[in-house]
Amino acid sequence: MVIADIHANLAALEAVSADAEGRGPLDEIWCLGDLVGYGPDPGECLRFLKEKCSICVAGNHDLAAAGIIDTAGFNTYAAAAINWTRTKLSQEDRNYLGNLPLFVEREDFTLVHGSPRDPVNEYLSSTDEAMHSFHIFRTRYCLAGHTHRPTAFTRKTASSPQVSRLRHQDVITLADDKLIINPGAVGQPRDNDPRASYGVIDFTRHQFTLHRVAYDIEPVQKRMQEQKLPVWLIERLKDGC
């Protein structure tokens, strides 16, 4: 299973985990960063991910919560959530987040939060940005998060990559083409679909499948309200934007 951008949303994380396990046994869970930030359950999500994940790379929110980078580049709401998150993390949690690798190569995949060119901050949103990344990673495929939008970039030739917006149960064949795949966000989708998003790689069939899972959003919003997290972050969960 491939997950990204959990953002301290334990209900969404548990929903995708249960959904994936219901589809068959999982060999590994790969996480593309941003375990914390925005949501109300940073410590609980970290405990879950430390136990379950085989690979986890660092996201910008993770490094900010650990005090490795500042929040100067964050919007006001994200910075406020990070400041709150820091008060909820133990020193062990901060050490864990601060020591996450920026990228990992496993099998035919490079795992990164932002992009191979800038693992922490760059958003792979356009074919121009994807083309730069295709020249950098050494493996056949790259898995990236950060945009919160399920997307695939395909490079068949030296020409510009093709981009596809991924929907529920879309299947991508892992063949000779170079690919960059974003599994979307578990904890805060931004493609106008509030369902949690994740992917599954089937190495036997050479396929990546995108899945969406509905979960109960209102209790998450209530917990955020109780913790006085920014209203904008609370409201956007129900709209997936």
mmCIF file of C-alpha atoms in Angstrom:
data_model
loop_
_atom_site.group_PDB
_atom_site.id
_atom_site.type_symbol
_atom_site.label_atom_id
_atom_site.label_comp_id
_atom_site.label_asym_id
_atom_site.label_seq_id
_atom_site.Cartn_x
_atom_site.Cartn_y
_atom_site.Cartn_z
ATOM 1 C CA MET A 1 0.000 0.000 0.000
ATOM 2 C CA VAL A 2 1.172 3.519 -0.841
ATOM 3 C CA ILE A 3 -0.062 6.431 1.256
ATOM 4 C CA ALA A 4 0.754 10.119 1.496
ATOM 5 C CA ASP A 5 -0.293 13.262 3.325
ATOM 6 C CA ILE A 6 -1.949 11.695 6.335
ATOM 7 C CA HIS A 7 -1.832 15.030 8.161
ATOM 8 C CA ALA A 8 -2.698 13.696 11.607
ATOM 9 C CA ASN A 9 -6.098 12.407 10.468
ATOM 10 C CA LEU A 10 -6.319 9.110 12.321
ATOM 11 C CA ALA A 11 -9.873 8.295 11.187
ATOM 12 C CA ALA A 12 -8.875 8.541 7.529
ATOM 13 C CA LEU A 13 -5.691 6.549 8.135
ATOM 14 C CA GLU A 14 -7.575 3.745 9.842
ATOM 15 C CA ALA A 15 -10.162 3.756 7.038
ATOM 16 C CA VAL A 16 -7.623 3.282 4.245
ATOM 17 C CA SER A 17 -5.751 0.646 6.233
ATOM 18 C CA ALA A 18 -8.929 -1.360 6.828
ATOM 19 C CA ASP A 19 -9.978 -0.997 3.198
ATOM 20 C CA ALA A 20 -6.605 -2.174 1.896
ATOM 21 C CA GLU A 21 -6.441 -5.120 4.286
ATOM 22 C CA GLY A 22 -9.939 -6.107 3.201
ATOM 23 C CA ARG A 23 -8.671 -6.449 -0.369
ATOM 24 C CA GLY A 24 -5.964 -8.935 0.575
ATOM 25 C CA PRO A 25 -2.733 -9.270 2.534
ATOM 26 C CA LEU A 26 -0.312 -6.344 2.444
ATOM 27 C CA ASP A 27 3.401 -7.019 2.172
ATOM 28 C CA GLU A 28 4.465 -3.466 3.004
ATOM 29 C CA ILE A 29 3.152 0.042 3.570
ATOM 30 C CA TRP A 30 5.083 2.891 1.967
ATOM 31 C CA CYS A 31 4.408 6.428 3.206
ATOM 32 C CA LEU A 32 5.325 9.507 1.176
ATOM 33 C CA GLY A 33 5.449 12.004 4.005
ATOM 34 C CA ASP A 34 3.419 14.669 5.799
ATOM 35 C CA LEU A 35 2.406 12.376 8.605
ATOM 36 C CA VAL A 36 1.427 15.370 10.746
ATOM 37 C CA GLY A 37 0.122 18.917 10.366
ATOM 38 C CA TYR A 38 -3.454 20.177 9.939
ATOM 39 C CA GLY A 39 -5.216 17.345 11.789
ATOM 40 C CA PRO A 40 -6.042 16.603 15.451
ATOM 41 C CA ASP A 41 -4.225 13.294 16.107
ATOM 42 C CA PRO A 42 -0.483 13.643 15.418
ATOM 43 C CA GLY A 43 0.749 11.357 18.191
ATOM 44 C CA GLU A 44 -1.777 8.640 17.436
ATOM 45 C CA CYS A 45 -0.948 8.697 13.728
ATOM 46 C CA LEU A 46 2.769 8.477 14.440
ATOM 47 C CA ARG A 47 2.287 5.440 16.654
ATOM 48 C CA PHE A 48 0.230 3.758 13.946
ATOM 49 C CA LEU A 49 2.728 4.537 11.199
ATOM 50 C CA LYS A 50 5.815 3.604 13.214
ATOM 51 C CA GLU A 51 4.305 0.162 13.736
ATOM 52 C CA LYS A 52 2.914 -0.395 10.253
ATOM 53 C CA CYS A 53 5.173 1.360 7.724
ATOM 54 C CA SER A 54 8.128 -0.314 6.062
ATOM 55 C CA ILE A 55 9.263 2.945 4.451
ATOM 56 C CA CYS A 56 8.465 6.532 5.330
ATOM 57 C CA VAL A 57 10.017 9.666 3.857
ATOM 58 C CA ALA A 58 9.920 13.181 5.250
ATOM 59 C CA GLY A 59 7.401 15.811 4.242
ATOM 60 C CA ASN A 60 7.627 19.540 4.807
ATOM 61 C CA HIS A 61 5.101 19.431 7.661
ATOM 62 C CA ASP A 62 7.056 16.651 9.336
ATOM 63 C CA LEU A 63 10.303 18.617 9.257
ATOM 64 C CA ALA A 64 8.544 21.780 10.434
ATOM 65 C CA ALA A 65 6.947 19.943 13.349
ATOM 66 C CA ALA A 66 10.364 18.553 14.246
ATOM 67 C CA GLY A 67 11.885 22.035 14.203
ATOM 68 C CA ILE A 68 14.200 21.219 11.285
ATOM 69 C CA ILE A 69 12.683 23.881 9.031
ATOM 70 C CA ASP A 70 10.673 26.964 9.932
ATOM 71 C CA THR A 71 7.162 27.824 8.794
ATOM 72 C CA ALA A 72 8.079 30.955 6.838
ATOM 73 C CA GLY A 73 6.841 29.368 3.622
ATOM 74 C CA PHE A 74 3.613 28.090 5.161
ATOM 75 C CA ASN A 75 0.291 29.884 4.988
ATOM 76 C CA THR A 76 -1.136 31.268 8.218
ATOM 77 C CA TYR A 77 -3.420 28.299 8.865
ATOM 78 C CA ALA A 78 -0.744 25.672 8.199
ATOM 79 C CA ALA A 79 1.727 27.508 10.443
ATOM 80 C CA ALA A 80 -0.837 27.695 13.245
ATOM 81 C CA ALA A 81 -1.478 23.948 12.951
ATOM 82 C CA ILE A 82 2.250 23.211 13.064
ATOM 83 C CA ASN A 83 2.675 25.344 16.178
ATOM 84 C CA TRP A 84 -0.156 23.408 17.833
ATOM 85 C CA THR A 85 1.274 20.073 16.626
ATOM 86 C CA ARG A 86 4.649 20.814 18.207
ATOM 87 C CA THR A 87 2.983 21.079 21.606
ATOM 88 C CA LYS A 88 1.453 17.614 21.198
ATOM 89 C CA LEU A 89 4.572 15.702 20.160
ATOM 90 C CA SER A 90 7.052 14.045 22.482
ATOM 91 C CA GLN A 91 10.781 14.479 21.995
ATOM 92 C CA GLU A 92 10.835 10.934 20.646
ATOM 93 C CA ASP A 93 8.189 11.915 18.068
ATOM 94 C CA ARG A 94 10.166 14.978 17.018
ATOM 95 C CA ASN A 95 13.337 12.929 16.707
ATOM 96 C CA TYR A 96 11.541 10.373 14.561
ATOM 97 C CA LEU A 97 10.165 13.023 12.208
ATOM 98 C CA GLY A 98 13.465 14.881 12.029
ATOM 99 C CA ASN A 99 15.369 11.732 11.076
ATOM 100 C CA LEU A 100 13.093 10.567 8.263
ATOM 101 C CA PRO A 101 14.973 10.245 4.942
ATOM 102 C CA LEU A 102 14.253 12.709 2.135
ATOM 103 C CA PHE A 103 13.974 9.929 -0.435
ATOM 104 C CA VAL A 104 14.257 6.166 -0.643
ATOM 105 C CA GLU A 105 14.869 3.830 -3.575
ATOM 106 C CA ARG A 106 13.116 0.458 -3.342
ATOM 107 C CA GLU A 107 12.702 -2.051 -6.154
ATOM 108 C CA ASP A 108 11.989 -0.007 -9.309
ATOM 109 C CA PHE A 109 10.638 2.930 -7.289
ATOM 110 C CA THR A 110 11.951 6.205 -5.928
ATOM 111 C CA LEU A 111 9.857 7.411 -2.982
ATOM 112 C CA VAL A 112 9.758 11.122 -2.204
ATOM 113 C CA HIS A 113 7.341 13.647 -0.745
ATOM 114 C CA GLY A 114 7.660 16.592 -3.113
ATOM 115 C CA SER A 115 9.827 15.802 -6.124
ATOM 116 C CA PRO A 116 13.212 14.235 -6.898
ATOM 117 C CA ARG A 117 14.547 17.731 -7.606
ATOM 118 C CA ASP A 118 13.301 19.189 -4.311
ATOM 119 C CA PRO A 119 12.122 16.386 -2.011
ATOM 120 C CA VAL A 120 10.519 18.667 0.557
ATOM 121 C CA ASN A 121 9.020 21.676 -1.199
ATOM 122 C CA GLU A 122 8.369 21.216 -4.923
ATOM 123 C CA TYR A 123 4.840 20.426 -6.088
ATOM 124 C CA LEU A 124 4.672 18.190 -9.150
ATOM 125 C CA SER A 125 1.604 19.811 -10.657
ATOM 126 C CA SER A 126 2.564 20.392 -14.284
ATOM 127 C CA THR A 127 4.154 18.470 -17.113
ATOM 128 C CA ASP A 128 7.060 20.938 -17.146
ATOM 129 C CA GLU A 129 7.822 20.184 -13.496
ATOM 130 C CA ALA A 130 7.458 16.464 -14.155
ATOM 131 C CA MET A 131 9.876 16.606 -17.084
ATOM 132 C CA HIS A 132 12.596 18.051 -14.855
ATOM 133 C CA SER A 133 12.029 15.220 -12.379
ATOM 134 C CA PHE A 134 12.155 12.533 -15.040
ATOM 135 C CA HIS A 135 15.752 13.557 -15.706
ATOM 136 C CA ILE A 136 16.704 13.186 -12.035
ATOM 137 C CA PHE A 137 15.414 9.933 -10.552
ATOM 138 C CA ARG A 138 17.313 6.800 -11.519
ATOM 139 C CA THR A 139 14.612 4.166 -11.064
ATOM 140 C CA ARG A 140 11.885 3.374 -13.570
ATOM 141 C CA TYR A 141 9.091 4.799 -11.421
ATOM 142 C CA CYS A 142 8.709 7.570 -8.861
ATOM 143 C CA LEU A 143 6.079 7.887 -6.128
ATOM 144 C CA ALA A 144 5.432 11.418 -4.836
ATOM 145 C CA GLY A 145 2.829 13.191 -2.707
ATOM 146 C CA HIS A 146 2.535 16.811 -1.546
ATOM 147 C CA THR A 147 -0.119 18.046 -4.025
ATOM 148 C CA HIS A 148 -2.934 16.049 -2.360
ATOM 149 C CA ARG A 149 -4.228 15.170 -5.845
ATOM 150 C CA PRO A 150 -4.069 11.654 -7.349
ATOM 151 C CA THR A 151 -2.092 12.067 -10.549
ATOM 152 C CA ALA A 152 0.123 10.143 -12.947
ATOM 153 C CA PHE A 153 2.734 11.526 -15.317
ATOM 154 C CA THR A 154 3.917 9.215 -18.099
ATOM 155 C CA ARG A 155 6.999 9.713 -20.262
ATOM 156 C CA LYS A 156 6.971 7.533 -23.345
ATOM 157 C CA THR A 157 9.613 9.453 -25.294
ATOM 158 C CA ALA A 158 11.801 12.514 -24.879
ATOM 159 C CA SER A 159 8.758 14.683 -25.583
ATOM 160 C CA SER A 160 6.590 16.256 -22.875
ATOM 161 C CA PRO A 161 5.028 13.839 -20.363
ATOM 162 C CA GLN A 162 1.366 12.961 -20.439
ATOM 163 C CA VAL A 163 -0.664 13.700 -17.307
ATOM 164 C CA SER A 164 -3.682 11.772 -16.020
ATOM 165 C CA ARG A 165 -5.920 12.651 -13.075
ATOM 166 C CA LEU A 166 -6.590 9.426 -11.230
ATOM 167 C CA ARG A 167 -10.036 8.387 -10.033
ATOM 168 C CA HIS A 168 -11.321 5.590 -7.826
ATOM 169 C CA GLN A 169 -10.173 2.172 -9.086
ATOM 170 C CA ASP A 170 -8.115 3.577 -11.949
ATOM 171 C CA VAL A 171 -5.378 1.101 -12.865
ATOM 172 C CA ILE A 172 -1.940 2.025 -14.195
ATOM 173 C CA THR A 173 0.157 -0.658 -15.860
ATOM 174 C CA LEU A 174 3.752 -0.692 -14.695
ATOM 175 C CA ALA A 175 5.550 -1.332 -17.958
ATOM 176 C CA ASP A 176 8.566 0.175 -19.718
ATOM 177 C CA ASP A 177 7.341 3.778 -19.637
ATOM 178 C CA LYS A 178 8.780 6.019 -16.930
ATOM 179 C CA LEU A 179 6.100 7.076 -14.480
ATOM 180 C CA ILE A 180 5.555 9.510 -11.643
ATOM 181 C CA ILE A 181 2.529 8.522 -9.567
ATOM 182 C CA ASN A 182 0.862 10.511 -6.795
ATOM 183 C CA PRO A 183 -1.584 8.439 -4.692
ATOM 184 C CA GLY A 184 -3.407 11.516 -3.404
ATOM 185 C CA ALA A 185 -3.954 12.404 0.242
ATOM 186 C CA VAL A 186 -5.197 10.227 3.054
ATOM 187 C CA GLY A 187 -5.988 13.030 5.459
ATOM 188 C CA GLN A 188 -6.822 16.102 3.393
ATOM 189 C CA PRO A 189 -7.754 15.474 -0.276
ATOM 190 C CA ARG A 190 -7.764 18.491 -2.575
ATOM 191 C CA ASP A 191 -9.362 17.168 -5.758
ATOM 192 C CA ASN A 192 -12.954 17.951 -4.743
ATOM 193 C CA ASP A 193 -13.459 14.417 -3.448
ATOM 194 C CA PRO A 194 -13.407 14.223 0.373
ATOM 195 C CA ARG A 195 -12.801 10.481 0.430
ATOM 196 C CA ALA A 196 -9.386 9.360 1.653
ATOM 197 C CA SER A 197 -7.067 8.291 -1.162
ATOM 198 C CA TYR A 198 -4.392 5.611 -1.406
ATOM 199 C CA GLY A 199 -2.760 3.245 -3.878
ATOM 200 C CA VAL A 200 -1.865 -0.431 -4.066
ATOM 201 C CA ILE A 201 1.014 -1.857 -6.077
ATOM 202 C CA ASP A 202 0.576 -5.414 -7.333
ATOM 203 C CA PHE A 203 4.054 -6.597 -8.262
ATOM 204 C CA THR A 204 2.732 -9.841 -9.740
ATOM 205 C CA ARG A 205 0.358 -8.122 -12.151
ATOM 206 C CA HIS A 206 2.615 -5.074 -12.576
ATOM 207 C CA GLN A 207 -0.178 -2.671 -11.692
ATOM 208 C CA PHE A 208 -0.852 0.358 -9.520
ATOM 209 C CA THR A 209 -4.502 0.826 -8.491
ATOM 210 C CA LEU A 210 -5.943 3.988 -6.954
ATOM 211 C CA HIS A 211 -8.608 3.598 -4.269
ATOM 212 C CA ARG A 212 -10.889 6.072 -2.470
ATOM 213 C CA VAL A 213 -12.478 5.398 0.906
ATOM 214 C CA ALA A 214 -15.293 7.270 2.635
ATOM 215 C CA TYR A 215 -14.916 7.830 6.365
ATOM 216 C CA ASP A 216 -16.817 9.714 9.066
ATOM 217 C CA ILE A 217 -15.508 13.282 8.746
ATOM 218 C CA GLU A 218 -17.659 15.012 11.356
ATOM 219 C CA PRO A 219 -15.913 13.523 14.425
ATOM 220 C CA VAL A 220 -12.570 14.624 12.987
ATOM 221 C CA GLN A 221 -13.912 18.129 12.516
ATOM 222 C CA LYS A 222 -15.270 18.106 16.068
ATOM 223 C CA ARG A 223 -11.870 17.117 17.456
ATOM 224 C CA MET A 224 -10.248 19.905 15.468
ATOM 225 C CA GLN A 225 -12.774 22.374 16.863
ATOM 226 C CA GLU A 226 -12.045 21.175 20.402
ATOM 227 C CA GLN A 227 -8.341 21.793 19.822
ATOM 228 C CA LYS A 228 -9.083 25.235 18.360
ATOM 229 C CA LEU A 229 -7.415 24.460 15.058
ATOM 230 C CA PRO A 230 -8.125 26.961 12.242
ATOM 231 C CA VAL A 231 -11.715 26.937 10.993
ATOM 232 C CA TRP A 232 -10.628 26.906 7.347
ATOM 233 C CA LEU A 233 -8.752 23.633 7.886
ATOM 234 C CA ILE A 234 -11.809 22.144 9.555
ATOM 235 C CA GLU A 235 -14.281 23.141 6.868
ATOM 236 C CA ARG A 236 -12.226 22.052 3.877
ATOM 237 C CA LEU A 237 -12.293 18.388 4.935
ATOM 238 C CA LYS A 238 -15.939 17.948 3.967
ATOM 239 C CA ASP A 239 -15.397 19.475 0.504
ATOM 240 C CA GLY A 240 -12.109 17.786 -0.353
ATOM 241 C CA CYS A 241 -10.518 20.980 -1.562
#
